[in-house]
Coordinates of C-alpha atoms in Angstrom, one line a residue:
X1 CA 38.2 -37.4 7.3
X2 CA 37.2 -34.4 9.3
X3 CA 35.2 -33.0 6.4
X4 CA 34.4 -36.2 4.5
X5 CA 31.3 -37.1 6.6
X6 CA 29.7 -33.6 6.7
X7 CA 30.4 -33.5 3.0
X8 CA 28.5 -36.7 2.4
X9 CA 25.8 -35.6 4.6
X10 CA 25.3 -32.4 2.5
X11 CA 25.5 -34.5 -0.6
X12 CA 22.5 -36.5 0.8
X13 CA 20.4 -33.4 0.6
X14 CA 21.2 -33.1 -3.1
X15 CA 20.0 -36.5 -3.5
X16 CA 16.7 -35.8 -1.8
X17 CA 16.2 -32.7 -3.9
X18 CA 16.4 -35.0 -6.9
X19 CA 12.8 -36.2 -5.9
X20 CA 11.3 -32.6 -5.9
X21 CA 10.0 -32.7 -9.6
X22 CA 8.6 -36.2 -9.2
X23 CA 6.8 -35.5 -5.8
X24 CA 5.6 -32.1 -6.8
X25 CA 4.1 -33.6 -10.0
X26 CA 2.5 -36.5 -7.9
X27 CA 1.1 -34.0 -5.4
X28 CA -1.3 -32.8 -8.1
X29 CA -2.4 -29.3 -9.2
X30 CA -1.8 -27.6 -5.9
X31 CA -1.0 -23.9 -6.2
X32 CA 2.6 -23.4 -5.6
X33 CA 2.5 -21.2 -2.5
X34 CA -0.1 -23.5 -0.9
X35 CA 2.1 -26.4 -1.6
X36 CA 5.1 -24.4 -0.1
X37 CA 3.2 -23.5 2.9
X38 CA 2.1 -27.2 3.6
X39 CA 5.5 -28.7 2.9
X40 CA 7.6 -26.3 4.8
X41 CA 5.4 -26.5 7.8
X42 CA 5.9 -30.3 7.6
X43 CA 9.6 -29.6 7.3
X44 CA 9.6 -27.5 10.4
X45 CA 7.9 -30.5 12.2
X46 CA 10.7 -32.9 11.2
X47 CA 13.2 -30.9 13.1
X48 CA 11.0 -29.8 16.0
X49 CA 9.7 -33.4 16.5
X50 CA 13.0 -34.5 17.9
X51 CA 12.8 -31.8 20.6
X52 CA 10.4 -34.1 22.5
X53 CA 13.5 -36.2 23.2
X54 CA 15.9 -33.4 23.3
X55 CA 14.1 -30.6 25.4
X56 CA 17.1 -28.4 25.5
X57 CA 17.3 -28.2 21.7
X58 CA 14.5 -25.6 21.5
X59 CA 17.0 -23.1 23.0
X60 CA 18.8 -23.2 19.7
X61 CA 16.1 -20.7 18.5
X62 CA 17.5 -18.0 20.6
X63 CA 19.9 -16.6 17.9
X64 CA 21.1 -13.1 16.8
X65 CA 19.2 -11.4 14.2
X66 CA 22.0 -11.8 11.7
X67 CA 21.4 -15.7 12.0
X68 CA 17.6 -15.4 11.5
X69 CA 18.2 -12.9 8.6
X70 CA 20.5 -15.3 6.8
X71 CA 18.3 -18.3 7.3
X72 CA 15.0 -16.7 6.4
X73 CA 16.6 -15.1 3.4
X74 CA 17.9 -18.4 2.3
X75 CA 14.7 -20.6 2.6
X76 CA 12.0 -18.1 2.5
X77 CA 13.0 -15.5 0.0
X78 CA 14.6 -17.9 -2.3
X79 CA 11.6 -20.2 -2.7
X80 CA 9.1 -17.5 -2.9
X81 CA 11.2 -15.6 -5.4
X82 CA 11.7 -18.8 -7.4
X83 CA 8.0 -19.3 -7.7
X84 CA 7.5 -15.8 -9.1
X85 CA 10.3 -16.3 -11.5
X86 CA 8.7 -19.5 -12.9
X87 CA 5.5 -17.8 -13.5
X88 CA 7.2 -14.7 -15.2
X89 CA 9.4 -16.4 -17.7
X90 CA 10.0 -19.8 -19.6
X91 CA 10.7 -22.5 -16.9
X92 CA 13.8 -23.9 -18.6
X93 CA 15.4 -20.5 -18.9
X94 CA 14.6 -19.7 -15.4
X95 CA 16.2 -23.2 -14.1
X96 CA 19.3 -22.5 -16.2
X97 CA 19.9 -18.9 -14.7
X98 CA 18.8 -20.1 -11.1
X99 CA 21.3 -23.1 -11.3
X100 CA 24.2 -20.6 -11.3
X101 CA 24.2 -20.9 -7.4
X102 CA 26.5 -23.9 -7.4
X103 CA 29.1 -21.9 -9.3
X104 CA 28.4 -18.9 -7.1
X105 CA 29.0 -21.0 -4.0
X106 CA 32.5 -22.0 -5.1
X107 CA 33.4 -18.4 -6.0
X108 CA 31.9 -17.0 -2.8
X109 CA 33.5 -19.7 -0.6
X110 CA 37.0 -18.6 -1.7
X111 CA 36.5 -15.5 0.7
X112 CA 35.9 -17.6 3.7
X113 CA 38.7 -17.9 6.3
X114 CA 40.6 -21.1 5.8
X115 CA 39.3 -21.7 2.2
X116 CA 41.2 -21.4 -0.9
X117 CA 39.8 -21.4 -4.5
X118 CA 41.9 -23.6 -6.8
X119 CA 41.8 -24.2 -10.5
X120 CA 40.4 -27.7 -10.2
X121 CA 37.5 -26.4 -8.3
X122 CA 36.6 -24.0 -11.0
X123 CA 37.1 -26.7 -13.7
X124 CA 34.9 -29.1 -11.8
X125 CA 32.0 -26.6 -11.3
X126 CA 32.2 -25.4 -14.8
X127 CA 31.9 -29.0 -16.2
X128 CA 29.0 -29.5 -13.9
X129 CA 27.3 -26.3 -15.2
X130 CA 27.8 -27.7 -18.7
X131 CA 26.2 -30.9 -17.8
X132 CA 23.2 -29.0 -16.0
X133 CA 22.7 -26.9 -19.3
X134 CA 22.7 -30.2 -21.4
X135 CA 20.2 -32.0 -19.4
X136 CA 17.9 -29.1 -18.7
X137 CA 17.9 -27.9 -22.4
X138 CA 17.9 -31.6 -23.8
X139 CA 20.9 -30.7 -25.7
X140 CA 19.3 -27.8 -27.4
X141 CA 20.5 -24.2 -27.8
X142 CA 20.9 -21.9 -24.8
X143 CA 19.3 -18.5 -25.0
X144 CA 16.6 -16.2 -23.9
X145 CA 13.8 -16.8 -26.6
X146 CA 11.9 -13.6 -25.8
X147 CA 14.7 -11.4 -24.5
X148 CA 15.3 -10.5 -20.8
X149 CA 12.2 -10.8 -18.8
X150 CA 11.3 -10.0 -15.2
X151 CA 11.5 -13.8 -14.4
X152 CA 15.2 -14.0 -15.6
X153 CA 16.2 -11.2 -13.3
X154 CA 14.3 -12.8 -10.4
X155 CA 16.0 -16.2 -11.2
X156 CA 19.4 -14.5 -11.0
X157 CA 18.6 -13.0 -7.8
X158 CA 17.5 -16.5 -6.5
X159 CA 21.0 -17.8 -7.5
X160 CA 22.7 -15.2 -5.4
X161 CA 20.4 -15.6 -2.5
X162 CA 21.0 -19.4 -2.3
X163 CA 24.6 -19.2 -2.8
X164 CA 24.9 -16.6 -0.3
X165 CA 22.8 -18.4 2.3
X166 CA 24.9 -21.6 1.8
X167 CA 28.3 -19.8 2.2
X168 CA 27.2 -17.5 5.0
X169 CA 25.9 -20.5 7.0
X170 CA 29.5 -21.6 7.4
X171 CA 30.1 -18.3 9.3
X172 CA 27.7 -19.5 11.7
X173 CA 29.2 -22.8 12.1
X174 CA 28.6 -22.9 16.0
X175 CA 24.9 -22.3 15.4
X176 CA 23.0 -25.8 15.9
X177 CA 21.2 -27.2 12.9
X178 CA 17.9 -27.2 15.0
X179 CA 17.5 -23.5 14.1
X180 CA 16.5 -24.7 10.5
X181 CA 13.1 -25.7 12.0
X182 CA 12.5 -22.1 12.6
X183 CA 13.5 -21.1 9.1
X184 CA 11.0 -23.7 7.7
X185 CA 8.2 -22.5 9.9
X186 CA 8.6 -18.8 9.0
X187 CA 8.8 -19.9 5.4
X188 CA 5.5 -21.8 5.7
X189 CA 3.9 -18.6 7.3
X190 CA 5.0 -16.3 4.6
X191 CA 3.8 -18.8 1.9
X192 CA 0.6 -19.2 3.5
X193 CA 0.1 -15.5 3.4
X194 CA 1.0 -15.2 -0.3
X195 CA -1.3 -18.1 -1.0
X196 CA -4.2 -16.5 0.8
X197 CA -3.6 -13.2 -1.2
X198 CA -2.9 -14.7 -4.6
X199 CA -4.1 -18.2 -5.2
X200 CA -7.4 -20.2 -4.8
X201 CA -7.0 -23.1 -2.3
X202 CA -7.1 -26.6 -4.0
X203 CA -6.9 -29.6 -1.6
X204 CA -5.6 -33.0 -2.7
X205 CA -8.2 -35.4 -4.2
X206 CA -6.5 -38.7 -3.7
X207 CA -4.4 -40.5 -1.0
X208 CA -1.4 -40.7 -3.4
X209 CA -1.5 -36.9 -3.5
X210 CA -1.5 -36.5 0.2
X211 CA 1.3 -39.2 0.4
X212 CA 3.4 -37.2 -2.0
X213 CA 3.0 -34.0 0.0
X214 CA 3.9 -35.7 3.2
X215 CA 7.0 -37.2 1.7
X216 CA 7.9 -33.9 0.0
X217 CA 7.6 -32.0 3.3
X218 CA 9.3 -34.7 5.4
X219 CA 12.4 -35.4 3.2
X220 CA 13.3 -33.0 0.4
X221 CA 11.9 -29.9 2.2
X222 CA 12.6 -31.3 5.6
X223 CA 15.5 -33.5 6.3
X224 CA 17.2 -32.2 3.1
X225 CA 17.6 -28.8 4.5
X226 CA 18.9 -30.0 7.8
X227 CA 21.5 -32.1 5.9
X228 CA 22.5 -29.2 3.7
X229 CA 22.9 -26.9 6.6
X230 CA 25.3 -29.4 8.5
X231 CA 27.2 -30.1 5.4
X232 CA 27.8 -26.3 4.5
X233 CA 28.7 -25.5 8.1
X234 CA 31.2 -28.6 8.5
X235 CA 32.0 -30.0 5.2
X236 CA 33.9 -29.0 2.1
X237 CA 31.6 -26.3 0.7
X238 CA 33.5 -26.0 -2.7
X239 CA 33.0 -29.8 -3.3
X240 CA 29.3 -29.4 -2.4
X241 CA 29.0 -26.7 -4.9
X242 CA 30.3 -28.9 -7.7
X243 CA 28.2 -31.9 -6.6
X244 CA 25.0 -29.7 -6.5
X245 CA 24.9 -30.1 -10.3
X246 CA 23.9 -33.7 -9.8
X247 CA 20.5 -32.5 -8.7
X248 CA 19.1 -31.7 -12.1
X249 CA 20.5 -34.8 -13.6
X250 CA 19.3 -37.2 -10.8
X251 CA 15.8 -35.3 -11.1
X252 CA 15.5 -36.2 -14.8
X253 CA 16.7 -39.7 -14.1
X254 CA 14.1 -40.3 -11.4
X255 CA 11.4 -38.9 -13.6
X256 CA 12.5 -41.3 -16.5
X257 CA 12.4 -44.3 -13.9
X258 CA 8.9 -43.2 -12.8
X259 CA 7.7 -43.2 -16.5
X260 CA 7.4 -39.5 -16.8
X261 CA 9.7 -39.2 -19.8
X262 CA 11.8 -40.8 -22.6
X263 CA 15.4 -41.2 -22.4
X264 CA 17.4 -38.7 -24.4
X265 CA 21.2 -38.8 -25.2
X266 CA 21.6 -35.6 -23.3
X267 CA 21.1 -37.5 -20.1
X268 CA 24.1 -39.7 -20.8
X269 CA 26.2 -36.8 -21.7
X270 CA 25.3 -34.8 -18.7
X271 CA 26.0 -37.8 -16.6
X272 CA 29.6 -37.9 -17.8
X273 CA 30.1 -34.1 -17.4
X274 CA 28.7 -33.8 -14.0
X275 CA 30.5 -37.0 -12.7
X276 CA 33.9 -35.9 -14.2
X277 CA 33.4 -32.4 -12.8
X278 CA 32.6 -33.7 -9.3
X279 CA 35.7 -36.0 -9.4
X280 CA 37.9 -33.1 -10.4
X281 CA 36.4 -30.8 -7.9
X282 CA 36.8 -33.3 -5.1
X283 CA 40.4 -34.3 -6.2
X284 CA 42.0 -33.1 -2.9
X285 CA 39.4 -34.9 -0.7
X286 CA 39.6 -38.1 -2.6
X287 CA 43.4 -38.4 -3.2
X288 CA 44.2 -37.1 0.3
X289 CA 42.2 -39.8 1.9
X290 CA 43.8 -42.4 -0.4
X291 CA 47.3 -41.1 0.3
X292 CA 46.5 -41.1 4.1
X293 CA 45.4 -44.7 3.9
X294 CA 48.5 -45.6 2.0
X295 CA 50.7 -44.1 4.7
X296 CA 48.9 -45.9 7.5
X297 CA 49.1 -49.2 5.8
X298 CA 52.7 -48.8 4.9
X299 CA 55.2 -50.9 7.2
X300 CA 57.4 -48.8 9.6
X301 CA 60.9 -48.5 8.3
X302 CA 63.3 -50.9 9.9
X303 CA 66.0 -49.6 12.2
X304 CA 69.5 -50.9 11.2
X305 CA 71.2 -52.7 14.1
X306 CA 74.7 -51.8 15.1

């Protein structure tokens, strides 16, 4: 039970990220770095807003440079690099390469103190990867249509950055999650600088677009990052790695429910692969809890009387 609740909290972040594609689409044709600056600034306000009721929480920003380097690399470098990758290679191929990060999390986590990589962890995460490939490619062939491009290399870099950030966060388990507000703010500042240097400002034209940006900043790019930080620090990080492959599947399902696509058989197959993979990866957590409950419910053995 010690890791169950934090793992579920971490999984809630994956659920919020499932709405990224829908909310980004609903936000309209906002340049990517401008959108990142707006949403990450809102994300920083989500965390900082609670400091009104917890004045002492702001002291969490006083952290060693290693903590800041890890957090800024995770949020800022990953997202800025991902935007460059998307613009430099076919989006589907970039997504497939970038989504190696859950597999890398499972592998990297094996080097953490107290963690042990088992066969079922790898089986679960590989099934999840297969499900992600199926849903992203819609059951098509996997390959680099025009050879290796700059965007492919950057996407691979992204995978290592996010996996490294997630695993290294566990080494800073005593650092309060409030510090994520600082990560989000720095990411917003860097994204704003890139926007001013590279893009033309486009403001939302409708209330629905403003609403989508507010929700995007407050939940997936706000509360989602706080939940992920907490889950990585205190939950079962290997299970979270396997569960992360649910994000692209849920994202497609959300888009379908919102009317932005047509159902394809690949969605059903991906659902099976990712679900089976998650159950296998979480075998220890699931069955350990069940065995513990069984032991608690079992009647105490009777003591024979002399």
